[in-house]
Amino acid sequence: MTEPARGNRMLTAAFVLFAVGLLAVVAIFVLAAADRHAPWLWMLTMGLPIGLLLGIGHVVRARRS
């Protein structure tokens, strides 16, 4: 696999995980306002920092090249 293809996949995964995590955080606040709880959403919020780390990793890797 070539380097640009791998980098694009890494960046795409970072965006997807970050977006899923961000939506989960918003959903937790919306459900809390409606006095409901969804414990499984807390697991999805981990996508936000993982996506952020992948994005930072992509930038660092791109700067080295």
CSV table of N, CA, C and O in Angstrom, one decimal:
chain,number,residue,atom,x,y,z
A,1,MET,N,0.9,-1.2,0.0
A,1,MET,CA,0.0,0.0,0.0
A,1,MET,C,0.9,1.2,0.0
A,1,MET,O,1.9,1.3,0.7
A,2,THR,N,0.5,2.2,-0.8
A,2,THR,CA,1.3,3.4,-0.9
A,2,THR,C,1.1,4.3,0.3
A,2,THR,O,0.0,4.2,1.0
A,3,GLU,N,2.0,5.2,0.6
A,3,GLU,CA,1.9,6.1,1.7
A,3,GLU,C,0.7,7.1,1.7
A,3,GLU,O,0.0,7.2,2.6
A,4,PRO,N,0.4,7.7,0.5
A,4,PRO,CA,-0.8,8.6,0.5
A,4,PRO,C,-2.1,7.9,0.7
A,4,PRO,O,-3.0,8.4,1.4
A,5,ALA,N,-2.2,6.7,0.2
A,5,ALA,CA,-3.5,5.9,0.5
A,5,ALA,C,-3.6,5.6,2.0
A,5,ALA,O,-4.7,5.7,2.5
A,6,ARG,N,-2.6,5.2,2.6
A,6,ARG,CA,-2.6,4.9,4.0
A,6,ARG,C,-2.9,6.2,4.8
A,6,ARG,O,-3.7,6.2,5.8
A,7,GLY,N,-2.3,7.3,4.5
A,7,GLY,CA,-2.6,8.6,5.2
A,7,GLY,C,-4.0,9.0,5.0
A,7,GLY,O,-4.6,9.5,5.9
A,8,ASN,N,-4.6,8.9,3.8
A,8,ASN,CA,-6.0,9.2,3.6
A,8,ASN,C,-6.9,8.4,4.4
A,8,ASN,O,-7.9,8.9,5.0
A,9,ARG,N,-6.6,7.1,4.5
A,9,ARG,CA,-7.5,6.2,5.4
A,9,ARG,C,-7.4,6.6,6.8
A,9,ARG,O,-8.4,6.6,7.6
A,10,MET,N,-6.2,7.0,7.3
A,10,MET,CA,-6.0,7.4,8.6
A,10,MET,C,-6.7,8.6,8.9
A,10,MET,O,-7.4,8.8,10.0
A,11,LEU,N,-6.7,9.6,8.0
A,11,LEU,CA,-7.4,10.9,8.2
A,11,LEU,C,-8.9,10.6,8.2
A,11,LEU,O,-9.7,11.2,9.0
A,12,THR,N,-9.4,9.8,7.3
A,12,THR,CA,-10.8,9.5,7.2
A,12,THR,C,-11.3,8.8,8.5
A,12,THR,O,-12.3,9.2,9.0
A,13,ALA,N,-10.5,7.9,9.0
A,13,ALA,CA,-10.9,7.2,10.3
A,13,ALA,C,-10.9,8.2,11.4
A,13,ALA,O,-11.8,8.2,12.3
A,14,ALA,N,-10.0,9.1,11.4
A,14,ALA,CA,-9.9,10.2,12.4
A,14,ALA,C,-11.2,11.0,12.4
A,14,ALA,O,-11.8,11.3,13.4
A,15,PHE,N,-11.6,11.5,11.2
A,15,PHE,CA,-12.8,12.3,11.1
A,15,PHE,C,-14.0,11.5,11.5
A,15,PHE,O,-14.9,12.1,12.2
A,16,VAL,N,-14.1,10.3,11.1
A,16,VAL,CA,-15.3,9.5,11.4
A,16,VAL,C,-15.4,9.3,13.0
A,16,VAL,O,-16.5,9.5,13.6
A,17,LEU,N,-14.3,8.9,13.6
A,17,LEU,CA,-14.3,8.6,15.0
A,17,LEU,C,-14.6,9.9,15.8
A,17,LEU,O,-15.3,9.9,16.8
A,18,PHE,N,-14.0,11.0,15.4
A,18,PHE,CA,-14.2,12.3,16.0
A,18,PHE,C,-15.7,12.7,15.9
A,18,PHE,O,-16.3,13.2,16.9
A,19,ALA,N,-16.2,12.6,14.7
A,19,ALA,CA,-17.6,12.9,14.5
A,19,ALA,C,-18.6,12.1,15.4
A,19,ALA,O,-19.5,12.6,16.0
A,20,VAL,N,-18.3,10.8,15.4
A,20,VAL,CA,-19.2,9.9,16.2
A,20,VAL,C,-19.1,10.2,17.7
A,20,VAL,O,-20.1,10.3,18.4
A,21,GLY,N,-17.9,10.5,18.1
A,21,GLY,CA,-17.7,10.9,19.5
A,21,GLY,C,-18.4,12.2,19.9
A,21,GLY,O,-19.0,12.3,20.9
A,22,LEU,N,-18.3,13.1,19.0
A,22,LEU,CA,-18.9,14.4,19.2
A,22,LEU,C,-20.4,14.3,19.2
A,22,LEU,O,-21.1,14.9,20.1
A,23,LEU,N,-21.0,13.5,18.3
A,23,LEU,CA,-22.4,13.3,18.3
A,23,LEU,C,-22.9,12.6,19.5
A,23,LEU,O,-24.0,12.9,20.0
A,24,ALA,N,-22.1,11.7,20.0
A,24,ALA,CA,-22.4,11.0,21.3
A,24,ALA,C,-22.5,11.9,22.5
A,24,ALA,O,-23.4,11.9,23.3
A,25,VAL,N,-21.5,12.9,22.5
A,25,VAL,CA,-21.5,13.9,23.6
A,25,VAL,C,-22.8,14.7,23.5
A,25,VAL,O,-23.4,15.0,24.5
A,26,VAL,N,-23.1,15.2,22.3
A,26,VAL,CA,-24.3,16.0,22.2
A,26,VAL,C,-25.5,15.2,22.6
A,26,VAL,O,-26.4,15.7,23.2
A,27,ALA,N,-25.6,13.9,22.1
A,27,ALA,CA,-26.7,13.1,22.5
A,27,ALA,C,-26.9,12.9,24.0
A,27,ALA,O,-28.0,12.8,24.5
A,28,ILE,N,-25.8,12.8,24.7
A,28,ILE,CA,-25.8,12.6,26.1
A,28,ILE,C,-26.5,13.8,26.8
A,28,ILE,O,-27.3,13.7,27.7
A,29,PHE,N,-26.1,15.0,26.3
A,29,PHE,CA,-26.7,16.2,26.9
A,29,PHE,C,-28.1,16.4,26.5
A,29,PHE,O,-29.0,16.8,27.4
A,30,VAL,N,-28.5,16.0,25.3
A,30,VAL,CA,-29.9,16.1,24.9
A,30,VAL,C,-30.7,15.1,25.7
A,30,VAL,O,-31.8,15.4,26.2
A,31,LEU,N,-30.3,13.9,25.9
A,31,LEU,CA,-31.0,12.9,26.6
A,31,LEU,C,-31.1,13.3,28.1
A,31,LEU,O,-32.1,13.0,28.8
A,32,ALA,N,-30.0,13.9,28.6
A,32,ALA,CA,-30.0,14.3,30.0
A,32,ALA,C,-31.1,15.4,30.2
A,32,ALA,O,-31.7,15.5,31.3
A,33,ALA,N,-31.2,16.3,29.3
A,33,ALA,CA,-32.3,17.3,29.3
A,33,ALA,C,-33.7,16.7,29.3
A,33,ALA,O,-34.6,17.3,29.9
A,34,ALA,N,-33.8,15.6,28.6
A,34,ALA,CA,-35.1,14.9,28.6
A,34,ALA,C,-35.3,13.9,29.7
A,34,ALA,O,-36.2,13.1,29.7
A,35,ASP,N,-34.3,13.9,30.7
A,35,ASP,CA,-34.3,13.0,31.8
A,35,ASP,C,-34.3,11.6,31.5
A,35,ASP,O,-35.0,10.7,32.0
A,36,ARG,N,-33.5,11.3,30.5
A,36,ARG,CA,-33.3,9.9,30.0
A,36,ARG,C,-31.8,9.6,30.1
A,36,ARG,O,-31.0,10.5,30.0
A,37,HIS,N,-31.5,8.3,30.1
A,37,HIS,CA,-30.1,7.9,30.2
A,37,HIS,C,-29.8,6.8,29.2
A,37,HIS,O,-30.7,5.9,29.0
A,38,ALA,N,-28.7,6.8,28.6
A,38,ALA,CA,-28.2,5.7,27.7
A,38,ALA,C,-26.8,5.4,27.9
A,38,ALA,O,-25.9,6.1,27.4
A,39,PRO,N,-26.5,4.5,28.8
A,39,PRO,CA,-25.1,4.2,29.2
A,39,PRO,C,-24.2,3.8,28.1
A,39,PRO,O,-23.0,4.0,28.1
A,40,TRP,N,-24.8,3.2,27.0
A,40,TRP,CA,-23.9,2.7,25.9
A,40,TRP,C,-23.3,3.9,25.2
A,40,TRP,O,-22.3,3.8,24.5
A,41,LEU,N,-24.0,5.1,25.3
A,41,LEU,CA,-23.4,6.3,24.6
A,41,LEU,C,-22.0,6.7,25.2
A,41,LEU,O,-21.2,7.3,24.5
A,42,TRP,N,-21.8,6.4,26.5
A,42,TRP,CA,-20.5,6.7,27.1
A,42,TRP,C,-19.4,6.0,26.4
A,42,TRP,O,-18.3,6.6,26.3
A,43,MET,N,-19.6,4.8,25.9
A,43,MET,CA,-18.5,4.1,25.1
A,43,MET,C,-18.3,4.8,23.8
A,43,MET,O,-17.1,4.9,23.4
A,44,LEU,N,-19.3,5.3,23.2
A,44,LEU,CA,-19.1,6.0,21.9
A,44,LEU,C,-18.4,7.3,22.0
A,44,LEU,O,-17.7,7.8,21.1
A,45,THR,N,-18.5,7.9,23.2
A,45,THR,CA,-17.8,9.2,23.4
A,45,THR,C,-16.2,9.0,23.3
A,45,THR,O,-15.5,10.0,23.1
A,46,MET,N,-15.8,7.8,23.5
A,46,MET,CA,-14.3,7.6,23.4
A,46,MET,C,-13.8,7.7,21.9
A,46,MET,O,-12.6,7.8,21.7
A,47,GLY,N,-14.7,7.8,21.0
A,47,GLY,CA,-14.3,8.1,19.6
A,47,GLY,C,-13.8,9.5,19.4
A,47,GLY,O,-12.9,9.7,18.6
A,48,LEU,N,-14.2,10.4,20.3
A,48,LEU,CA,-13.7,11.8,20.2
A,48,LEU,C,-12.2,11.9,20.4
A,48,LEU,O,-11.5,12.4,19.6
A,49,PRO,N,-11.7,11.4,21.6
A,49,PRO,CA,-10.3,11.6,21.8
A,49,PRO,C,-9.4,10.6,20.9
A,49,PRO,O,-8.3,11.0,20.5
A,50,ILE,N,-10.0,9.5,20.5
A,50,ILE,CA,-9.3,8.6,19.7
A,50,ILE,C,-9.1,9.2,18.3
A,50,ILE,O,-8.1,9.2,17.6
A,51,GLY,N,-10.2,9.8,17.8
A,51,GLY,CA,-10.2,10.5,16.5
A,51,GLY,C,-9.2,11.7,16.5
A,51,GLY,O,-8.5,11.9,15.6
A,52,LEU,N,-9.2,12.4,17.6
A,52,LEU,CA,-8.3,13.5,17.8
A,52,LEU,C,-6.8,13.0,17.7
A,52,LEU,O,-6.0,13.6,17.0
A,53,LEU,N,-6.5,11.9,18.4
A,53,LEU,CA,-5.2,11.4,18.4
A,53,LEU,C,-4.8,10.9,17.0
A,53,LEU,O,-3.6,11.1,16.6
A,54,LEU,N,-5.7,10.3,16.3
A,54,LEU,CA,-5.4,9.8,15.0
A,54,LEU,C,-5.1,11.0,14.1
A,54,LEU,O,-4.2,10.9,13.2
A,55,GLY,N,-5.9,12.0,14.2
A,55,GLY,CA,-5.7,13.2,13.4
A,55,GLY,C,-4.3,13.9,13.7
A,55,GLY,O,-3.6,14.3,12.8
A,56,ILE,N,-4.0,14.0,15.0
A,56,ILE,CA,-2.7,14.5,15.3
A,56,ILE,C,-1.6,13.6,14.8
A,56,ILE,O,-0.5,14.1,14.2
A,57,GLY,N,-1.8,12.3,14.9
A,57,GLY,CA,-0.8,11.3,14.3
A,57,GLY,C,-0.6,11.5,12.8
A,57,GLY,O,0.5,11.4,12.3
A,58,HIS,N,-1.7,11.8,12.1
A,58,HIS,CA,-1.7,12.0,10.7
A,58,HIS,C,-0.9,13.2,10.3
A,58,HIS,O,0.0,13.2,9.4
A,59,VAL,N,-1.1,14.3,11.1
A,59,VAL,CA,-0.3,15.5,10.9
A,59,VAL,C,1.2,15.4,11.1
A,59,VAL,O,2.0,15.8,10.4
A,60,VAL,N,1.5,14.7,12.2
A,60,VAL,CA,2.9,14.5,12.6
A,60,VAL,C,3.5,13.6,11.5
A,60,VAL,O,4.7,13.9,11.1
A,61,ARG,N,2.9,12.6,11.0
A,61,ARG,CA,3.4,11.7,10.0
A,61,ARG,C,3.6,12.5,8.7
A,61,ARG,O,4.6,12.3,8.0
A,62,ALA,N,2.7,13.3,8.4
A,62,ALA,CA,2.8,14.1,7.1
A,62,ALA,C,3.9,15.1,7.2
A,62,ALA,O,4.6,15.4,6.2
A,63,ARG,N,4.1,15.7,8.4
A,63,ARG,CA,5.2,16.7,8.5
A,63,ARG,C,6.6,16.0,8.4
A,63,ARG,O,7.5,16.6,8.0
A,64,ARG,N,6.7,14.7,8.8
A,64,ARG,CA,8.0,14.0,8.7
A,64,ARG,C,8.4,13.8,7.3
A,64,ARG,O,9.6,13.7,7.0
A,65,SER,N,7.4,13.5,6.5
A,65,SER,CA,7.7,13.1,5.1
A,65,SER,C,8.2,14.3,4.2
A,65,SER,O,7.9,15.4,4.4
